[in-house]
XYZ file of C-alpha atoms in Angstrom:
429
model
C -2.612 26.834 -13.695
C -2.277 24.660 -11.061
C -4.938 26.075 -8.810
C -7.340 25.769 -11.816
C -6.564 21.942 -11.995
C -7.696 21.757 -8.533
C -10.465 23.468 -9.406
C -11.542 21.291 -12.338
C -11.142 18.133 -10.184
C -13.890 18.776 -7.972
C -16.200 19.933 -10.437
C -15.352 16.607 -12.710
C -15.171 14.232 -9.412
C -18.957 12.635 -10.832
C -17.968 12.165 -14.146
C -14.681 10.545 -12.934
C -16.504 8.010 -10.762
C -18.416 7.476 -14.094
C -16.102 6.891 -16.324
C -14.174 4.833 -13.852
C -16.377 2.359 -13.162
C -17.894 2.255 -16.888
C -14.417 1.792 -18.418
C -11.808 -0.224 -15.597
C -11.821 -3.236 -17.613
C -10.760 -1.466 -20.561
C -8.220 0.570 -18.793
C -6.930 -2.545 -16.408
C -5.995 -3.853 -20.286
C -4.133 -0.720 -21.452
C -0.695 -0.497 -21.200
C 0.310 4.176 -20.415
C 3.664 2.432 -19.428
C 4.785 3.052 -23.563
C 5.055 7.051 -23.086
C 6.206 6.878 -18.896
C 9.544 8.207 -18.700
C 12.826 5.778 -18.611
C 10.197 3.548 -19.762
C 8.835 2.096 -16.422
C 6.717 -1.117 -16.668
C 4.372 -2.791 -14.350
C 7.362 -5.104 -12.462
C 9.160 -2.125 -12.113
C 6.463 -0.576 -9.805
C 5.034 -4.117 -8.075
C 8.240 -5.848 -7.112
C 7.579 -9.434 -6.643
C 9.862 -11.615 -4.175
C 9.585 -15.272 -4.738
C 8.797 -17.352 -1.702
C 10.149 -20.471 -2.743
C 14.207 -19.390 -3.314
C 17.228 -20.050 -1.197
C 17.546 -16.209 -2.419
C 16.169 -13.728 0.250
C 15.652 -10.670 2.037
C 15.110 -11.093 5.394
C 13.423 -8.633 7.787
C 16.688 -9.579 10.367
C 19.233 -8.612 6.998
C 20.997 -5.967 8.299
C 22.521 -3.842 4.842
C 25.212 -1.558 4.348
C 25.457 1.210 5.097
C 22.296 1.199 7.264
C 23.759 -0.221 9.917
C 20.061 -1.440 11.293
C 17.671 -4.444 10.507
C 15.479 -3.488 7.576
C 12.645 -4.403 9.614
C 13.337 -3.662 13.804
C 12.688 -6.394 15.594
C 10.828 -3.673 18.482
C 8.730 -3.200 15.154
C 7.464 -6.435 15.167
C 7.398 -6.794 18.698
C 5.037 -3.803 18.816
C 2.768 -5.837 16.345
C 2.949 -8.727 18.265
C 1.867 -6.729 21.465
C -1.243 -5.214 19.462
C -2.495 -8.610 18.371
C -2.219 -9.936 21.711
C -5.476 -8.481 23.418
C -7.362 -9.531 19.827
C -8.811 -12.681 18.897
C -5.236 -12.888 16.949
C -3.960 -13.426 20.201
C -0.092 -14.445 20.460
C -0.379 -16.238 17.236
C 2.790 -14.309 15.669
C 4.551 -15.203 18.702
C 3.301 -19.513 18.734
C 3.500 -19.841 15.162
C 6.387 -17.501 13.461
C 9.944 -16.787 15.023
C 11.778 -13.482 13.796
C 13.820 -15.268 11.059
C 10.967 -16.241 9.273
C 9.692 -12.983 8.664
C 10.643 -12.524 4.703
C 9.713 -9.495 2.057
C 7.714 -11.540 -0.300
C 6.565 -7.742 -2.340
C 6.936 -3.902 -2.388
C 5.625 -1.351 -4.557
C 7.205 1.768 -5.825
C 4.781 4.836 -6.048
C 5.808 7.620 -8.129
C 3.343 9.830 -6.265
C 0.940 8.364 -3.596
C -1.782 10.726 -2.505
C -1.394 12.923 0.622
C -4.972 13.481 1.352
C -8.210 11.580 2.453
C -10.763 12.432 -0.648
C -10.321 11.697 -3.878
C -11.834 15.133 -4.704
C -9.170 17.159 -3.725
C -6.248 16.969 -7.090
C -4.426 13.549 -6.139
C -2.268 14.278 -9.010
C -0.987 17.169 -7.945
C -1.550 16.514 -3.576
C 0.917 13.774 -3.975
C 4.467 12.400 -2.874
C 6.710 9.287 -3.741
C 7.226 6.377 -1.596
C 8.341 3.001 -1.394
C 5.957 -0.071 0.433
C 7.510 -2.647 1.811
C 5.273 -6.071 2.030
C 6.393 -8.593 5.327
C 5.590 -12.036 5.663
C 6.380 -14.932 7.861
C 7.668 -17.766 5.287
C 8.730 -21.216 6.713
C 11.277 -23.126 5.014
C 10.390 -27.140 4.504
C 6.987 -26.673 5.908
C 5.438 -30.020 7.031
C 1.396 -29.580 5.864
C -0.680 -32.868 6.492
C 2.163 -35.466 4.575
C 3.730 -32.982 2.255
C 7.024 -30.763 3.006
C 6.497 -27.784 1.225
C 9.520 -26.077 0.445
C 8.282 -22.604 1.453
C 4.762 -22.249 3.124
C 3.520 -18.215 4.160
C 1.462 -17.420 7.362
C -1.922 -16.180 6.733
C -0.383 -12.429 8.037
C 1.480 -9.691 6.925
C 2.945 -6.070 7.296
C 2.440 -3.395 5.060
C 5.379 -0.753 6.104
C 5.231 2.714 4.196
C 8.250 4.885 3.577
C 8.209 8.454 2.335
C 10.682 8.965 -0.145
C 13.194 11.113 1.387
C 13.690 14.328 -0.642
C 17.582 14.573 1.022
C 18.153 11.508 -1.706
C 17.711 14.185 -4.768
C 17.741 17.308 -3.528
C 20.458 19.979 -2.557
C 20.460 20.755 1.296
C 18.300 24.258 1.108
C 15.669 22.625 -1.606
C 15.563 19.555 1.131
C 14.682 22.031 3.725
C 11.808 23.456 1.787
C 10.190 20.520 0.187
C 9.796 18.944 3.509
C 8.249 21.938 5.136
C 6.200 22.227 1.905
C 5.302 18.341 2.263
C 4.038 19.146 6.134
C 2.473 22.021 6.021
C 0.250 20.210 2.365
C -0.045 17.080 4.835
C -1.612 19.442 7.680
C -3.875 21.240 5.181
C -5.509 18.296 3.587
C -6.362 16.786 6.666
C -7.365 19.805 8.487
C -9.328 21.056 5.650
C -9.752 18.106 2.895
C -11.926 19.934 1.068
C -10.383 23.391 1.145
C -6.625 23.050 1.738
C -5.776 26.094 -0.826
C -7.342 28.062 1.833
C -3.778 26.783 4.170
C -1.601 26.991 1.323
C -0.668 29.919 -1.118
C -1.058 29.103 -5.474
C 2.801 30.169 -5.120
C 3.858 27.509 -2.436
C 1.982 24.800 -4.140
C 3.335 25.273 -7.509
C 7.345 25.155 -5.801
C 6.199 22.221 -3.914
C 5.092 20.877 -7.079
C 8.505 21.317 -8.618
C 10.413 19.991 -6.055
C 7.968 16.714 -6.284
C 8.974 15.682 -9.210
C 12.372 16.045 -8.885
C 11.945 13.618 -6.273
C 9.645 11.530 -8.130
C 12.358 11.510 -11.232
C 14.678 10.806 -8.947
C 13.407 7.602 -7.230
C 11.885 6.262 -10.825
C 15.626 6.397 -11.819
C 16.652 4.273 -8.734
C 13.593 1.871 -9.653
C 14.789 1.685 -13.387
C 18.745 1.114 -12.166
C 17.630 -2.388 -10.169
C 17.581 -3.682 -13.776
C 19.621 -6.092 -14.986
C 19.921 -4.183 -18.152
C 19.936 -7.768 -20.484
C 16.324 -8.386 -20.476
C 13.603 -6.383 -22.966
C 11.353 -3.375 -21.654
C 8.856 -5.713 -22.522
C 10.077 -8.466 -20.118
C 9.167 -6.019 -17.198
C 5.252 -5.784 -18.111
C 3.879 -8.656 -15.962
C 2.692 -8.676 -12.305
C 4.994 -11.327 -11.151
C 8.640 -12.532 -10.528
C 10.831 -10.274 -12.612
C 13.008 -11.851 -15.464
C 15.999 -11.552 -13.243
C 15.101 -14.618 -11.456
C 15.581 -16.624 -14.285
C 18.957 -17.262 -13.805
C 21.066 -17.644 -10.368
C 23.468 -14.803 -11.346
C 21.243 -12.481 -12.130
C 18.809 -13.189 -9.160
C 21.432 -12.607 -7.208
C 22.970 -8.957 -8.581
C 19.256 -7.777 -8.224
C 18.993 -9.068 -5.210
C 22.125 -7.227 -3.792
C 20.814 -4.020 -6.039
C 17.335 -4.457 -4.483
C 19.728 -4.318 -0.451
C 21.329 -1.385 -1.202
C 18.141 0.619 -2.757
C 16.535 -0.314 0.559
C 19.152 0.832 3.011
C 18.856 4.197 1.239
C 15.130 4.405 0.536
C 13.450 2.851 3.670
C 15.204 3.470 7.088
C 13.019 2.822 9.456
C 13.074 6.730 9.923
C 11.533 7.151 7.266
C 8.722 4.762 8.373
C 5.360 6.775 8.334
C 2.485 4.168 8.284
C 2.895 0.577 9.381
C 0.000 -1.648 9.402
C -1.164 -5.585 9.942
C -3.532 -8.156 9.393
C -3.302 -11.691 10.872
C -5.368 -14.809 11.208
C -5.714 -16.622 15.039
C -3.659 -19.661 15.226
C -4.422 -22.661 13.522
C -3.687 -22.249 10.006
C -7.234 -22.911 8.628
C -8.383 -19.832 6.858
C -11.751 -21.252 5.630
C -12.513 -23.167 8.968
C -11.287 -19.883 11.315
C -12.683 -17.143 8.909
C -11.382 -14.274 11.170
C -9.052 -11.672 10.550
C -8.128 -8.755 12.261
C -6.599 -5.699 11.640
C -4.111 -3.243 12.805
C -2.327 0.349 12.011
C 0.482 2.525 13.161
C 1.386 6.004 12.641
C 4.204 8.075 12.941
C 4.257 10.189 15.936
C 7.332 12.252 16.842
C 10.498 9.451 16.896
C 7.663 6.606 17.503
C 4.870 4.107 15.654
C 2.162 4.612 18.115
C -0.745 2.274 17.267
C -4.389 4.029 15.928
C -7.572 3.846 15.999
C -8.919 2.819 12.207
C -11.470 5.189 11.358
C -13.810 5.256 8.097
C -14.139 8.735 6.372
C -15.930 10.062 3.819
C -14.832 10.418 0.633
C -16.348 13.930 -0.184
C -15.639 15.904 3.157
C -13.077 13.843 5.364
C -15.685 13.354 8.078
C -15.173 9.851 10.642
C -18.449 8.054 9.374
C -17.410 4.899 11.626
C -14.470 4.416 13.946
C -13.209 0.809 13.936
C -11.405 0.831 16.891
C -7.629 0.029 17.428
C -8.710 -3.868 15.755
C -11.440 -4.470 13.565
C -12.318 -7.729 12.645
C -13.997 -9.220 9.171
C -15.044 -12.652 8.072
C -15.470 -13.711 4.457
C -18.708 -13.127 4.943
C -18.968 -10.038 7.121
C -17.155 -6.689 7.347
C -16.837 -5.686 11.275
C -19.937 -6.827 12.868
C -20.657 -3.496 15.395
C -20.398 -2.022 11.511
C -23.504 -3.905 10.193
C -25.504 -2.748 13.165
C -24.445 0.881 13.472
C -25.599 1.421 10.103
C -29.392 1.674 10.607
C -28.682 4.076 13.578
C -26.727 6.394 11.655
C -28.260 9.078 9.118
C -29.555 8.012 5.724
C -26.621 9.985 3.916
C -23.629 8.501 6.084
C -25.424 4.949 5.606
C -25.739 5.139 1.707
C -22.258 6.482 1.297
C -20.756 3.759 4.104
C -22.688 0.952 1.725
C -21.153 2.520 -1.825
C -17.892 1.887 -1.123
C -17.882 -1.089 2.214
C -18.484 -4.650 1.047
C -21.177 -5.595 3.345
C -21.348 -8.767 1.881
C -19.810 -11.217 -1.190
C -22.956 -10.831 -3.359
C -21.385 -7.051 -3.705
C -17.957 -8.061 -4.789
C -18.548 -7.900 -8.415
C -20.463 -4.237 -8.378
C -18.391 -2.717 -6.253
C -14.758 -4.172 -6.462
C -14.319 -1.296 -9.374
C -15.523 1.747 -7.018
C -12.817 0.313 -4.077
C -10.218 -0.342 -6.175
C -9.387 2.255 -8.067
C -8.077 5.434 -5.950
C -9.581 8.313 -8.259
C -12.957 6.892 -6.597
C -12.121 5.634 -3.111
C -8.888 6.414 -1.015
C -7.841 4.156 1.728
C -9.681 5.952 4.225
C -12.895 5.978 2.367
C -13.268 1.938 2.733
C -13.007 -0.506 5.336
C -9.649 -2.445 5.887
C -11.752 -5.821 4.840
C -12.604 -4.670 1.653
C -9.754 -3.489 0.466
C -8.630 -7.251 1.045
C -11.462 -9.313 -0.146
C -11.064 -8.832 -3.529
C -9.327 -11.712 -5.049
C -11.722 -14.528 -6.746
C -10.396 -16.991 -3.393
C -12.504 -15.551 -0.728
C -10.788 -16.624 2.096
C -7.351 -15.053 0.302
C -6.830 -11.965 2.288
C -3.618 -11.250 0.608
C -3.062 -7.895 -1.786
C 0.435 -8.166 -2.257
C 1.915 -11.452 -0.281
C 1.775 -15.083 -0.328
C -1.399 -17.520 1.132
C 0.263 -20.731 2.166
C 2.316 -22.280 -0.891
C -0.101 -20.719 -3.439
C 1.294 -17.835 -5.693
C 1.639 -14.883 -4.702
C -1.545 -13.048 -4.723
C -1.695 -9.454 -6.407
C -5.716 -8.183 -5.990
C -7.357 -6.118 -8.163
C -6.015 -2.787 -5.896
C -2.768 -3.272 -6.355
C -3.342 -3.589 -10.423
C -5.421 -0.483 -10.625
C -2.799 1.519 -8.130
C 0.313 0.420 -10.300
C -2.473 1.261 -13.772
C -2.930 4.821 -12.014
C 0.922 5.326 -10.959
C 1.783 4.678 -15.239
C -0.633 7.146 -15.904
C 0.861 9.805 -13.984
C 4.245 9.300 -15.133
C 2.749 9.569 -18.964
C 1.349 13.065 -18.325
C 4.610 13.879 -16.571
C 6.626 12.851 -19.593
C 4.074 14.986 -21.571
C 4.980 17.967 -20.007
């Protein structure tokens, strides 16, 4: 059965870019989150940290019984060292001090997608994980003649956790689902096209099983960080959750939201770390330059990466970014624009589908690059992923610009629409 799914995806992947694109409005306004089991609502899965409260989780906090900062400072000091040699320079460094480094958002994915085209099944080549959104906020911020209570650098880190299957599971079944999880990692990006030819029918379908024991078991721990005095319906917008309404309860969720972290996102457990920033100066119209950086898991270290572009239907590097690409409101990377007419016709027209080359493309192709049935991470450039908010010098998917609120782009929505879908045809089964 489950091989046949796979099967079915590729042959439907056209008339799922179709219908995507034809129908996101209407889908961005329906609510699968009615049938997803324990009844999970938008704010469930798109945790939103005000900026502006005495209440706080710092990057420094270090939480029982993790023993360790939630966020290393030789993390950020290995982001700080990347940024150095770009036109970023030692802005982090000049402008931010460790303290001020704040989680301002994180999103809980039922099952993010494990491979690098959205043709192979990303409902069934999936795995859950928690993201974790950083952010330098200063506290009685001087701008021009106001003091702003809470003002947020024009940077952020966007730290990725696997869920760890040793939080559900019995020893043995750990054992298994994580070689399952490795060897379905290896396959899809050794063969993204064909990874059942890496992978037996029979291993996929106990991987599969083991999944969503996982899955159920982190939705559970998502639905417990509840207050439990506030309506399923209280839980359906994409901003701060009801329990900061009051003091109290701002601060139980608050100590919830500590302990869920020590458990779900040791650093570990950190996979993917990456990082945008803005030079120094604080002028994102006037400087109009932002760069961008990413870290992998390699053995017990983040070693920084070169970003590469791939193509959505066979995994192959179409353009490789380097270790820092840069992008202007305007402009995606500039070497970009001018490899293009070197490169062959078919890499070009599937590099200019889903890249914004340009603003005057925002509004026809903002659909194809946000919604993840169409175009995966890889598939896009880091820029456009980020220039899709109706402020186009706003940068920000899931974090704060300055004292403005926080900013959750059309990605995020469409991830968070696509995560309640999933969990309806789970609870169907």
């Amino acid at each position: 059965m489950i091989k046949m799914s796979i099967l079915r995806s590729f042959r439907c992947s056209l008339s799922v870019w179709t219908l995507a694109v034809s129908g996101m409005s209407l889908l961005l306004n329906s609510s699968p989150a009615a049938s997803a089991p324990l009844g999970i609502q938008n704010a469930d899965l798109a945790i939103v940290l005000p900026a502006q409260r005495s209440l706080r989780i710092a990057a420094q906090d270090v939480v029982s019984p993790l023993n360790e900062s939630l966020l290393p400072r030789e993390l950020l000091a290995q982001v700080e060292t990347a940024f150095r040699s770009t036109a970023v320079g030692d802005a982090l460094e000049t402008e931010n001090i460790y303290a001020d480094w704040t989680l301002v958002g994180m999103r809980v994915v039922p099952c993010s997608p494990l491979g690098i085209i959205p043709s192979t099944d990303i409902q069934v080549f999936c795995w859950p994980e928690v993201r974790l959104v950083w952010q330098p906020v200063l506290k009685d911020f001087r701008r021009y003649a106001v003091v702003l209570d809470a003002f947020a650098d024009d940077r952020a880190i966007h730290a990725l956790y696997d869920f760890e299957p040793g939080l559900v599971l019995n020893p043995s079944e750990t054992i298994r689902a994580t070689t399952l999880l490795n060897r379905i990692r290896t396959a899809l990006q050794v063969a993204p096209t064909k990874p059942m030819n890496m992978i037996t029918a029979d291993e996929l379908r106990e991987f599969v099983i083991l999944r969503d024991k996982v899955s159920d078991g982190l939705m559970e721990k998502t639905r417990q960080l509840r207050s439990g005095s506030f309506a399923n319906s209280a839980y359906n917008a994409f901003n701060e959750r009801p329990e900061f309404n009051s003091s109290a309860s701002a601060a139980e969720f608050i100590e919830k939201l500590k302990r869920f972290l020590a458990s779900a996102t040791p650093p570990k457990s950190l996979k993917e770390m990456t990082s945008f920033s803005l030079p120094e100066g604080r002028e994102p119209p006037q400087i109009d330059d932002w760069v961008f950086i990413q870290f992998l898991r390699q053995g017990q270290k983040m070693v920084q990466q070169r970003i590469n572009l791939r193509s959505a239907e066979d995994g192959r590097i179409l353009f490789d970014f380097g270790p820092a690409p840069r992008a202007s409101q305007m402009r995606d990377e500039p070497e970009l624009h001018t490899a293009l007419d070197s490169m062959s016709a078919k890499d070009a027209k599937e590099i200019r589908q889903r890249v914004l080359l340009s603003p005057t493309e925002i509004s026809t192709k903002s659909q194809i690059i946000a919604d993840r049935n169409i175009t995966l991470v890889p598939n896009t450039s880091c820029a456009s992923c980020h220039k899709l908010n109706n402020l186009r010098f706003d940068f920000h998917a899931f974090s704060y610009l300055e004292d403005r609120t926080i900013s959750v782009s059309p990605r995020v929505k469409t991830d968070v629409m696509r995560d309640l879908e999933w969990l309806a045809k789970r609870g169907e089964r």
